Every structure is written in C-alpha cells, then in structure tokens.
Amino acid sequence: MWDIFLIYGWIGIDIKWIMKKELRKIPGLGFGSAKVGHIFLDRSNARAALESINQARKILVNGTSVVVFPEGTRSKTGKMGAFKRGAFKMATDFNLPILPVTVNGTHKIMRSGTFNLMPGSASLTIHKPILPKQFKDMDMDELANWVRETIGKKVEA
C-alpha cells in the first residue's frame, strides 16, 4: 500500500487506481478512494469486474491515466508474483501505452497485514513507456512477460 504514496509523489500525472474491492473496507482509505474516483474491482464477479473496466474507460477518455498493479496483491517478500492479464487486455483493447514502474523496499516499510510503518527506504524506477504499436502483434501472455521482465530487471533481491 505504501507503493501508492510513492507513485503519487513522483509520477507527475493525473491518475486513478484500480484496486481490489476489499480495500473499500479500510477506514479512511476506502471512503477517500471512492470520493476521489478510484475504481474498486470485484475479482470474484466477472460482471462486476467488467463494470469496473467500463468505469476505467470513462476515466481514460478524459485524459486521466489508470494505475494497475498487475500482480493483484502486495508482495510479502519483495519478489514479484505472477502477473494477471486484465491490465494488458485493457491496454490492448483501448490502444493505450503502458508505463512500467518498479517499486522497491515498500514491503519492509509497511508489512502486509499491518498499518505500522517501519524505518527504511524505498525506490521507484519509471521505465520508458511501451507504446501500442510496439505490442500490437503480441498476445496477452507475451505482453505481460515483456512488462514483467522490464520491471524485474530493477527489482532488488
């Protein structure tokens, strides 16, 4: 969750998050996120998930970028998990560039399951955008692997 604050501080563009619906239940975070227009995704309901994607489409038309963590959950160890295909499907369907971002160290500052902050440092690497023309002939798995490799090159062990 600390990743969110790190990205807000450095990315410098208008963004909205697609976040799992369970985060809506966190006091302050859920209410505030809903008020500013972030999108909650019900990963257990395909119809509700499609509605979230339609919400994202409306935001994108207005020039706001949508941020997705393709792993779908926080890393407890700092190692990357498998990427889900939804973000890449949205990029290909809507003909959107992808801006890979590597975040390091946040799993040590705010451990999973707690809101306690620990001393530490975090870093953010903003990679070159991947333009739609670069992935127009790729399938979802190829695109996900490319982005995962790009991000993974900067993940600290």
PDB file of N, CA and C in Angstrom, residues 2-85:
ATOM      1  N   TRP A   2       2.057   1.183   0.544  1.00  0.00           N
ATOM      2  CA  TRP A   2       2.967   2.321   0.548  1.00  0.00           C
ATOM      3  C   TRP A   2       3.370   2.687  -0.877  1.00  0.00           C
ATOM      4  N   ASP A   3       3.293   1.722  -1.782  1.00  0.00           N
ATOM      5  CA  ASP A   3       3.606   1.954  -3.196  1.00  0.00           C
ATOM      6  C   ASP A   3       2.774   3.106  -3.754  1.00  0.00           C
ATOM      7  N   ILE A   4       1.529   3.163  -3.336  1.00  0.00           N
ATOM      8  CA  ILE A   4       0.603   4.180  -3.838  1.00  0.00           C
ATOM      9  C   ILE A   4       1.139   5.572  -3.544  1.00  0.00           C
ATOM     10  N   PHE A   5       1.564   5.808  -2.309  1.00  0.00           N
ATOM     11  CA  PHE A   5       2.069   7.130  -1.936  1.00  0.00           C
ATOM     12  C   PHE A   5       3.361   7.458  -2.675  1.00  0.00           C
ATOM     13  N   LEU A   6       4.197   6.470  -2.853  1.00  0.00           N
ATOM     14  CA  LEU A   6       5.452   6.661  -3.571  1.00  0.00           C
ATOM     15  C   LEU A   6       5.179   7.075  -5.023  1.00  0.00           C
ATOM     16  N   ILE A   7       4.260   6.394  -5.660  1.00  0.00           N
ATOM     17  CA  ILE A   7       3.938   6.714  -7.058  1.00  0.00           C
ATOM     18  C   ILE A   7       3.290   8.087  -7.168  1.00  0.00           C
ATOM     19  N   TYR A   8       2.356   8.403  -6.280  1.00  0.00           N
ATOM     20  CA  TYR A   8       1.739   9.732  -6.300  1.00  0.00           C
ATOM     21  C   TYR A   8       2.786  10.832  -6.188  1.00  0.00           C
ATOM     22  N   GLY A   9       3.789  10.603  -5.375  1.00  0.00           N
ATOM     23  CA  GLY A   9       4.802  11.625  -5.150  1.00  0.00           C
ATOM     24  C   GLY A   9       5.725  11.872  -6.328  1.00  0.00           C
ATOM     25  N   TRP A  10       5.824  10.917  -7.262  1.00  0.00           N
ATOM     26  CA  TRP A  10       6.824  11.039  -8.315  1.00  0.00           C
ATOM     27  C   TRP A  10       6.298  10.957  -9.735  1.00  0.00           C
ATOM     28  N   ILE A  11       5.134  10.403  -9.941  1.00  0.00           N
ATOM     29  CA  ILE A  11       4.704  10.129 -11.319  1.00  0.00           C
ATOM     30  C   ILE A  11       4.329  11.409 -12.080  1.00  0.00           C
ATOM     31  N   GLY A  12       3.741  12.385 -11.402  1.00  0.00           N
ATOM     32  CA  GLY A  12       3.503  13.687 -12.008  1.00  0.00           C
ATOM     33  C   GLY A  12       2.408  13.754 -13.061  1.00  0.00           C
ATOM     34  N   ILE A  13       1.480  12.804 -13.061  1.00  0.00           N
ATOM     35  CA  ILE A  13       0.352  12.859 -13.993  1.00  0.00           C
ATOM     36  C   ILE A  13      -0.930  12.567 -13.221  1.00  0.00           C
ATOM     37  N   ASP A  14      -2.066  12.938 -13.808  1.00  0.00           N
ATOM     38  CA  ASP A  14      -3.366  12.682 -13.194  1.00  0.00           C
ATOM     39  C   ASP A  14      -3.655  11.184 -13.270  1.00  0.00           C
ATOM     40  N   ILE A  15      -3.832  10.541 -12.118  1.00  0.00           N
ATOM     41  CA  ILE A  15      -4.023   9.089 -12.099  1.00  0.00           C
ATOM     42  C   ILE A  15      -5.188   8.689 -11.202  1.00  0.00           C
ATOM     43  N   LYS A  16      -5.780   7.567 -11.551  1.00  0.00           N
ATOM     44  CA  LYS A  16      -6.760   6.873 -10.715  1.00  0.00           C
ATOM     45  C   LYS A  16      -6.297   5.431 -10.609  1.00  0.00           C
ATOM     46  N   TRP A  17      -6.634   4.800  -9.509  1.00  0.00           N
ATOM     47  CA  TRP A  17      -6.215   3.424  -9.245  1.00  0.00           C
ATOM     48  C   TRP A  17      -7.352   2.462  -9.511  1.00  0.00           C
ATOM     49  N   ILE A  18      -7.004   1.294  -9.993  1.00  0.00           N
ATOM     50  CA  ILE A  18      -7.927   0.168  -9.946  1.00  0.00           C
ATOM     51  C   ILE A  18      -7.428  -0.681  -8.788  1.00  0.00           C
ATOM     52  N   MET A  19      -8.280  -0.844  -7.788  1.00  0.00           N
ATOM     53  CA  MET A  19      -7.879  -1.565  -6.578  1.00  0.00           C
ATOM     54  C   MET A  19      -8.922  -2.605  -6.207  1.00  0.00           C
ATOM     55  N   LYS A  20      -8.479  -3.648  -5.530  1.00  0.00           N
ATOM     56  CA  LYS A  20      -9.408  -4.705  -5.142  1.00  0.00           C
ATOM     57  C   LYS A  20     -10.466  -4.138  -4.199  1.00  0.00           C
ATOM     58  N   LYS A  21     -11.693  -4.651  -4.358  1.00  0.00           N
ATOM     59  CA  LYS A  21     -12.824  -4.099  -3.604  1.00  0.00           C
ATOM     60  C   LYS A  21     -12.646  -4.226  -2.098  1.00  0.00           C
ATOM     61  N   GLU A  22     -11.839  -5.176  -1.662  1.00  0.00           N
ATOM     62  CA  GLU A  22     -11.617  -5.362  -0.231  1.00  0.00           C
ATOM     63  C   GLU A  22     -11.019  -4.119   0.430  1.00  0.00           C
ATOM     64  N   LEU A  23     -10.307  -3.301  -0.340  1.00  0.00           N
ATOM     65  CA  LEU A  23      -9.697  -2.090   0.214  1.00  0.00           C
ATOM     66  C   LEU A  23     -10.734  -1.033   0.570  1.00  0.00           C
ATOM     67  N   ARG A  24     -11.935  -1.165   0.020  1.00  0.00           N
ATOM     68  CA  ARG A  24     -13.014  -0.226   0.344  1.00  0.00           C
ATOM     69  C   ARG A  24     -13.368  -0.299   1.836  1.00  0.00           C
ATOM     70  N   LYS A  25     -13.106  -1.438   2.470  1.00  0.00           N
ATOM     71  CA  LYS A  25     -13.465  -1.643   3.882  1.00  0.00           C
ATOM     72  C   LYS A  25     -12.469  -1.009   4.855  1.00  0.00           C
ATOM     73  N   ILE A  26     -11.325  -0.575   4.369  1.00  0.00           N
ATOM     74  CA  ILE A  26     -10.314   0.018   5.251  1.00  0.00           C
ATOM     75  C   ILE A  26     -10.736   1.449   5.592  1.00  0.00           C
ATOM     76  N   PRO A  27     -10.921   1.731   6.890  1.00  0.00           N
ATOM     77  CA  PRO A  27     -11.369   3.075   7.282  1.00  0.00           C
ATOM     78  C   PRO A  27     -10.458   4.160   6.702  1.00  0.00           C
ATOM     79  N   GLY A  28     -11.074   5.190   6.216  1.00  0.00           N
ATOM     80  CA  GLY A  28     -10.325   6.300   5.627  1.00  0.00           C
ATOM     81  C   GLY A  28      -9.929   6.035   4.191  1.00  0.00           C
ATOM     82  N   LEU A  29      -9.211   4.958   3.951  1.00  0.00           N
ATOM     83  CA  LEU A  29      -8.749   4.635   2.600  1.00  0.00           C
ATOM     84  C   LEU A  29      -9.925   4.361   1.666  1.00  0.00           C
ATOM     85  N   GLY A  30     -10.848   3.526   2.097  1.00  0.00           N
ATOM     86  CA  GLY A  30     -11.977   3.164   1.245  1.00  0.00           C
ATOM     87  C   GLY A  30     -12.855   4.355   0.918  1.00  0.00           C
ATOM     88  N   PHE A  31     -13.242   5.105   1.941  1.00  0.00           N
ATOM     89  CA  PHE A  31     -14.099   6.266   1.745  1.00  0.00           C
ATOM     90  C   PHE A  31     -13.402   7.316   0.884  1.00  0.00           C
ATOM     91  N   GLY A  32     -12.158   7.624   1.236  1.00  0.00           N
ATOM     92  CA  GLY A  32     -11.411   8.635   0.488  1.00  0.00           C
ATOM     93  C   GLY A  32     -11.186   8.241  -0.958  1.00  0.00           C
ATOM     94  N   SER A  33     -10.868   6.976  -1.185  1.00  0.00           N
ATOM     95  CA  SER A  33     -10.632   6.495  -2.554  1.00  0.00           C
ATOM     96  C   SER A  33     -11.897   6.590  -3.395  1.00  0.00           C
ATOM     97  N   ALA A  34     -13.022   6.230  -2.808  1.00  0.00           N
ATOM     98  CA  ALA A  34     -14.293   6.324  -3.535  1.00  0.00           C
ATOM     99  C   ALA A  34     -14.620   7.781  -3.854  1.00  0.00           C
ATOM    100  N   LYS A  35     -14.382   8.673  -2.896  1.00  0.00           N
ATOM    101  CA  LYS A  35     -14.702  10.092  -3.091  1.00  0.00           C
ATOM    102  C   LYS A  35     -13.901  10.737  -4.218  1.00  0.00           C
ATOM    103  N   VAL A  36     -12.639  10.336  -4.385  1.00  0.00           N
ATOM    104  CA  VAL A  36     -11.817  10.953  -5.430  1.00  0.00           C
ATOM    105  C   VAL A  36     -11.874  10.198  -6.755  1.00  0.00           C
ATOM    106  N   GLY A  37     -12.677   9.128  -6.813  1.00  0.00           N
ATOM    107  CA  GLY A  37     -12.926   8.474  -8.092  1.00  0.00           C
ATOM    108  C   GLY A  37     -12.070   7.280  -8.441  1.00  0.00           C
ATOM    109  N   HIS A  38     -11.390   6.701  -7.461  1.00  0.00           N
ATOM    110  CA  HIS A  38     -10.653   5.473  -7.749  1.00  0.00           C
ATOM    111  C   HIS A  38     -11.655   4.346  -7.994  1.00  0.00           C
ATOM    112  N   ILE A  39     -11.217   3.303  -8.646  1.00  0.00           N
ATOM    113  CA  ILE A  39     -12.105   2.234  -9.103  1.00  0.00           C
ATOM    114  C   ILE A  39     -11.856   0.978  -8.278  1.00  0.00           C
ATOM    115  N   PHE A  40     -12.928   0.416  -7.746  1.00  0.00           N
ATOM    116  CA  PHE A  40     -12.835  -0.827  -6.977  1.00  0.00           C
ATOM    117  C   PHE A  40     -13.211  -1.992  -7.871  1.00  0.00           C
ATOM    118  N   LEU A  41     -12.400  -3.039  -7.837  1.00  0.00           N
ATOM    119  CA  LEU A  41     -12.580  -4.203  -8.701  1.00  0.00           C
ATOM    120  C   LEU A  41     -12.979  -5.412  -7.868  1.00  0.00           C
ATOM    121  N   ASP A  42     -14.100  -6.021  -8.233  1.00  0.00           N
ATOM    122  CA  ASP A  42     -14.545  -7.260  -7.591  1.00  0.00           C
ATOM    123  C   ASP A  42     -13.966  -8.413  -8.393  1.00  0.00           C
ATOM    124  N   ARG A  43     -12.899  -8.988  -7.886  1.00  0.00           N
ATOM    125  CA  ARG A  43     -12.195 -10.033  -8.624  1.00  0.00           C
ATOM    126  C   ARG A  43     -12.948 -11.355  -8.644  1.00  0.00           C
ATOM    127  N   SER A  44     -13.976 -11.484  -7.834  1.00  0.00           N
ATOM    128  CA  SER A  44     -14.725 -12.742  -7.781  1.00  0.00           C
ATOM    129  C   SER A  44     -15.979 -12.721  -8.642  1.00  0.00           C
ATOM    130  N   ASN A  45     -16.264 -11.593  -9.296  1.00  0.00           N
ATOM    131  CA  ASN A  45     -17.500 -11.441 -10.056  1.00  0.00           C
ATOM    132  C   ASN A  45     -17.180 -10.842 -11.423  1.00  0.00           C
ATOM    133  N   ALA A  46     -17.286 -11.653 -12.468  1.00  0.00           N
ATOM    134  CA  ALA A  46     -16.909 -11.211 -13.820  1.00  0.00           C
ATOM    135  C   ALA A  46     -17.748 -10.025 -14.286  1.00  0.00           C
ATOM    136  N   ARG A  47     -19.018 -10.034 -13.985  1.00  0.00           N
ATOM    137  CA  ARG A  47     -19.895  -8.929 -14.420  1.00  0.00           C
ATOM    138  C   ARG A  47     -19.508  -7.626 -13.720  1.00  0.00           C
ATOM    139  N   ALA A  48     -19.252  -7.698 -12.433  1.00  0.00           N
ATOM    140  CA  ALA A  48     -18.832  -6.509 -11.685  1.00  0.00           C
ATOM    141  C   ALA A  48     -17.455  -6.037 -12.155  1.00  0.00           C
ATOM    142  N   ALA A  49     -16.568  -6.972 -12.473  1.00  0.00           N
ATOM    143  CA  ALA A  49     -15.237  -6.611 -12.979  1.00  0.00           C
ATOM    144  C   ALA A  49     -15.354  -5.870 -14.306  1.00  0.00           C
ATOM    145  N   LEU A  50     -16.259  -6.322 -15.159  1.00  0.00           N
ATOM    146  CA  LEU A  50     -16.479  -5.651 -16.445  1.00  0.00           C
ATOM    147  C   LEU A  50     -16.975  -4.224 -16.227  1.00  0.00           C
ATOM    148  N   GLU A  51     -17.822  -4.020 -15.239  1.00  0.00           N
ATOM    149  CA  GLU A  51     -18.299  -2.676 -14.919  1.00  0.00           C
ATOM    150  C   GLU A  51     -17.135  -1.790 -14.469  1.00  0.00           C
ATOM    151  N   SER A  52     -16.202  -2.349 -13.733  1.00  0.00           N
ATOM    152  CA  SER A  52     -15.020  -1.587 -13.318  1.00  0.00           C
ATOM    153  C   SER A  52     -14.188  -1.174 -14.526  1.00  0.00           C
ATOM    154  N   ILE A  53     -14.068  -2.063 -15.493  1.00  0.00           N
ATOM    155  CA  ILE A  53     -13.328  -1.750 -16.721  1.00  0.00           C
ATOM    156  C   ILE A  53     -14.045  -0.642 -17.491  1.00  0.00           C
ATOM    157  N   ASN A  54     -15.363  -0.679 -17.515  1.00  0.00           N
ATOM    158  CA  ASN A  54     -16.125   0.386 -18.177  1.00  0.00           C
ATOM    159  C   ASN A  54     -15.936   1.723 -17.465  1.00  0.00           C
ATOM    160  N   GLN A  55     -15.844   1.697 -16.139  1.00  0.00           N
ATOM    161  CA  GLN A  55     -15.531   2.913 -15.382  1.00  0.00           C
ATOM    162  C   GLN A  55     -14.167   3.451 -15.802  1.00  0.00           C
ATOM    163  N   ALA A  56     -13.205   2.559 -15.931  1.00  0.00           N
ATOM    164  CA  ALA A  56     -11.854   2.960 -16.337  1.00  0.00           C
ATOM    165  C   ALA A  56     -11.874   3.592 -17.720  1.00  0.00           C
ATOM    166  N   ARG A  57     -12.652   3.025 -18.624  1.00  0.00           N
ATOM    167  CA  ARG A  57     -12.747   3.567 -19.979  1.00  0.00           C
ATOM    168  C   ARG A  57     -13.213   5.021 -19.937  1.00  0.00           C
ATOM    169  N   LYS A  58     -14.208   5.315 -19.111  1.00  0.00           N
ATOM    170  CA  LYS A  58     -14.728   6.683 -18.999  1.00  0.00           C
ATOM    171  C   LYS A  58     -13.659   7.637 -18.468  1.00  0.00           C
ATOM    172  N   ILE A  59     -12.874   7.172 -17.526  1.00  0.00           N
ATOM    173  CA  ILE A  59     -11.799   7.995 -16.966  1.00  0.00           C
ATOM    174  C   ILE A  59     -10.722   8.254 -18.015  1.00  0.00           C
ATOM    175  N   LEU A  60     -10.374   7.226 -18.762  1.00  0.00           N
ATOM    176  CA  LEU A  60      -9.321   7.341 -19.774  1.00  0.00           C
ATOM    177  C   LEU A  60      -9.701   8.313 -20.884  1.00  0.00           C
ATOM    178  N   VAL A  61     -10.960   8.343 -21.244  1.00  0.00           N
ATOM    179  CA  VAL A  61     -11.432   9.250 -22.292  1.00  0.00           C
ATOM    180  C   VAL A  61     -11.177  10.697 -21.892  1.00  0.00           C
ATOM    181  N   ASN A  62     -11.215  10.977 -20.600  1.00  0.00           N
ATOM    182  CA  ASN A  62     -10.992  12.336 -20.103  1.00  0.00           C
ATOM    183  C   ASN A  62      -9.517  12.669 -19.909  1.00  0.00           C
ATOM    184  N   GLY A  63      -8.618  11.752 -20.274  1.00  0.00           N
ATOM    185  CA  GLY A  63      -7.189  12.026 -20.202  1.00  0.00           C
ATOM    186  C   GLY A  63      -6.513  11.634 -18.904  1.00  0.00           C
ATOM    187  N   THR A  64      -7.243  11.037 -18.002  1.00  0.00           N
ATOM    188  CA  THR A  64      -6.660  10.561 -16.750  1.00  0.00           C
ATOM    189  C   THR A  64      -6.078   9.176 -16.981  1.00  0.00           C
ATOM    190  N   SER A  65      -4.930   8.901 -16.410  1.00  0.00           N
ATOM    191  CA  SER A  65      -4.322   7.576 -16.528  1.00  0.00           C
ATOM    192  C   SER A  65      -4.844   6.661 -15.428  1.00  0.00           C
ATOM    193  N   VAL A  66      -4.835   5.374 -15.709  1.00  0.00           N
ATOM    194  CA  VAL A  66      -5.287   4.375 -14.750  1.00  0.00           C
ATOM    195  C   VAL A  66      -4.083   3.538 -14.330  1.00  0.00           C
ATOM    196  N   VAL A  67      -3.906   3.381 -13.021  1.00  0.00           N
ATOM    197  CA  VAL A  67      -2.796   2.606 -12.477  1.00  0.00           C
ATOM    198  C   VAL A  67      -3.318   1.249 -12.017  1.00  0.00           C
ATOM    199  N   VAL A  68      -2.609   0.208 -12.432  1.00  0.00           N
ATOM    200  CA  VAL A  68      -2.970  -1.159 -12.059  1.00  0.00           C
ATOM    201  C   VAL A  68      -1.704  -1.854 -11.573  1.00  0.00           C
ATOM    202  N   PHE A  69      -1.812  -2.571 -10.483  1.00  0.00           N
ATOM    203  CA  PHE A  69      -0.728  -3.450 -10.055  1.00  0.00           C
ATOM    204  C   PHE A  69      -1.048  -4.823 -10.618  1.00  0.00           C
ATOM    205  N   PRO A  70      -0.343  -5.264 -11.661  1.00  0.00           N
ATOM    206  CA  PRO A  70      -0.742  -6.482 -12.379  1.00  0.00           C
ATOM    207  C   PRO A  70      -0.636  -7.772 -11.572  1.00  0.00           C
ATOM    208  N   GLU A  71       0.040  -7.735 -10.431  1.00  0.00           N
ATOM    209  CA  GLU A  71       0.088  -8.931  -9.585  1.00  0.00           C
ATOM    210  C   GLU A  71      -1.221  -9.111  -8.821  1.00  0.00           C
ATOM    211  N   GLY A  72      -1.943  -8.017  -8.627  1.00  0.00           N
ATOM    212  CA  GLY A  72      -3.233  -8.090  -7.965  1.00  0.00           C
ATOM    213  C   GLY A  72      -3.180  -8.092  -6.449  1.00  0.00           C
ATOM    214  N   THR A  73      -1.993  -8.116  -5.869  1.00  0.00           N
ATOM    215  CA  THR A  73      -1.867  -8.123  -4.416  1.00  0.00           C
ATOM    216  C   THR A  73      -0.465  -7.675  -4.023  1.00  0.00           C
ATOM    217  N   ARG A  74      -0.285  -7.389  -2.744  1.00  0.00           N
ATOM    218  CA  ARG A  74       1.021  -6.953  -2.248  1.00  0.00           C
ATOM    219  C   ARG A  74       1.971  -8.127  -2.122  1.00  0.00           C
ATOM    220  N   SER A  75       3.232  -7.837  -2.290  1.00  0.00           N
ATOM    221  CA  SER A  75       4.269  -8.847  -2.078  1.00  0.00           C
ATOM    222  C   SER A  75       4.708  -8.808  -0.621  1.00  0.00           C
ATOM    223  N   LYS A  76       4.726  -9.961   0.011  1.00  0.00           N
ATOM    224  CA  LYS A  76       5.193 -10.030   1.396  1.00  0.00           C
ATOM    225  C   LYS A  76       6.710 -10.112   1.472  1.00  0.00           C
ATOM    226  N   THR A  77       7.339 -10.489   0.358  1.00  0.00           N
ATOM    227  CA  THR A  77       8.787 -10.720   0.349  1.00  0.00           C
ATOM    228  C   THR A  77       9.563  -9.715  -0.493  1.00  0.00           C
ATOM    229  N   GLY A  78       8.877  -8.943  -1.322  1.00  0.00           N
ATOM    230  CA  GLY A  78       9.557  -8.042  -2.244  1.00  0.00           C
ATOM    231  C   GLY A  78       9.777  -8.666  -3.607  1.00  0.00           C
ATOM    232  N   LYS A  79       9.529  -9.963  -3.718  1.00  0.00           N
ATOM    233  CA  LYS A  79       9.657 -10.643  -5.014  1.00  0.00           C
ATOM    234  C   LYS A  79       8.349 -10.484  -5.789  1.00  0.00           C
ATOM    235  N   MET A  80       8.467 -10.426  -7.112  1.00  0.00           N
ATOM    236  CA  MET A  80       7.276 -10.272  -7.939  1.00  0.00           C
ATOM    237  C   MET A  80       6.500 -11.576  -8.022  1.00  0.00           C
ATOM    238  N   GLY A  81       5.186 -11.437  -8.009  1.00  0.00           N
ATOM    239  CA  GLY A  81       4.313 -12.578  -8.235  1.00  0.00           C
ATOM    240  C   GLY A  81       3.943 -12.656  -9.706  1.00  0.00           C
ATOM    241  N   ALA A  82       3.104 -13.606 -10.036  1.00  0.00           N
ATOM    242  CA  ALA A  82       2.628 -13.749 -11.417  1.00  0.00           C
ATOM    243  C   ALA A  82       1.751 -12.551 -11.776  1.00  0.00           C
ATOM    244  N   PHE A  83       1.831 -12.130 -13.018  1.00  0.00           N
ATOM    245  CA  PHE A  83       1.012 -11.023 -13.496  1.00  0.00           C
ATOM    246  C   PHE A  83      -0.316 -11.552 -14.014  1.00  0.00           C
ATOM    247  N   LYS A  84      -1.381 -10.865 -13.657  1.00  0.00           N
ATOM    248  CA  LYS A  84      -2.697 -11.180 -14.196  1.00  0.00           C
ATOM    249  C   LYS A  84      -2.853 -10.451 -15.527  1.00  0.00           C
ATOM    250  N   ARG A  85      -3.736 -10.936 -16.376  1.00  0.00           N
ATOM    251  CA  ARG A  85      -3.825 -10.424 -17.743  1.00  0.00           C
ATOM    252  C   ARG A  85      -4.717  -9.197 -17.911  1.00  0.00           C
TER     253      ARG A  85
END
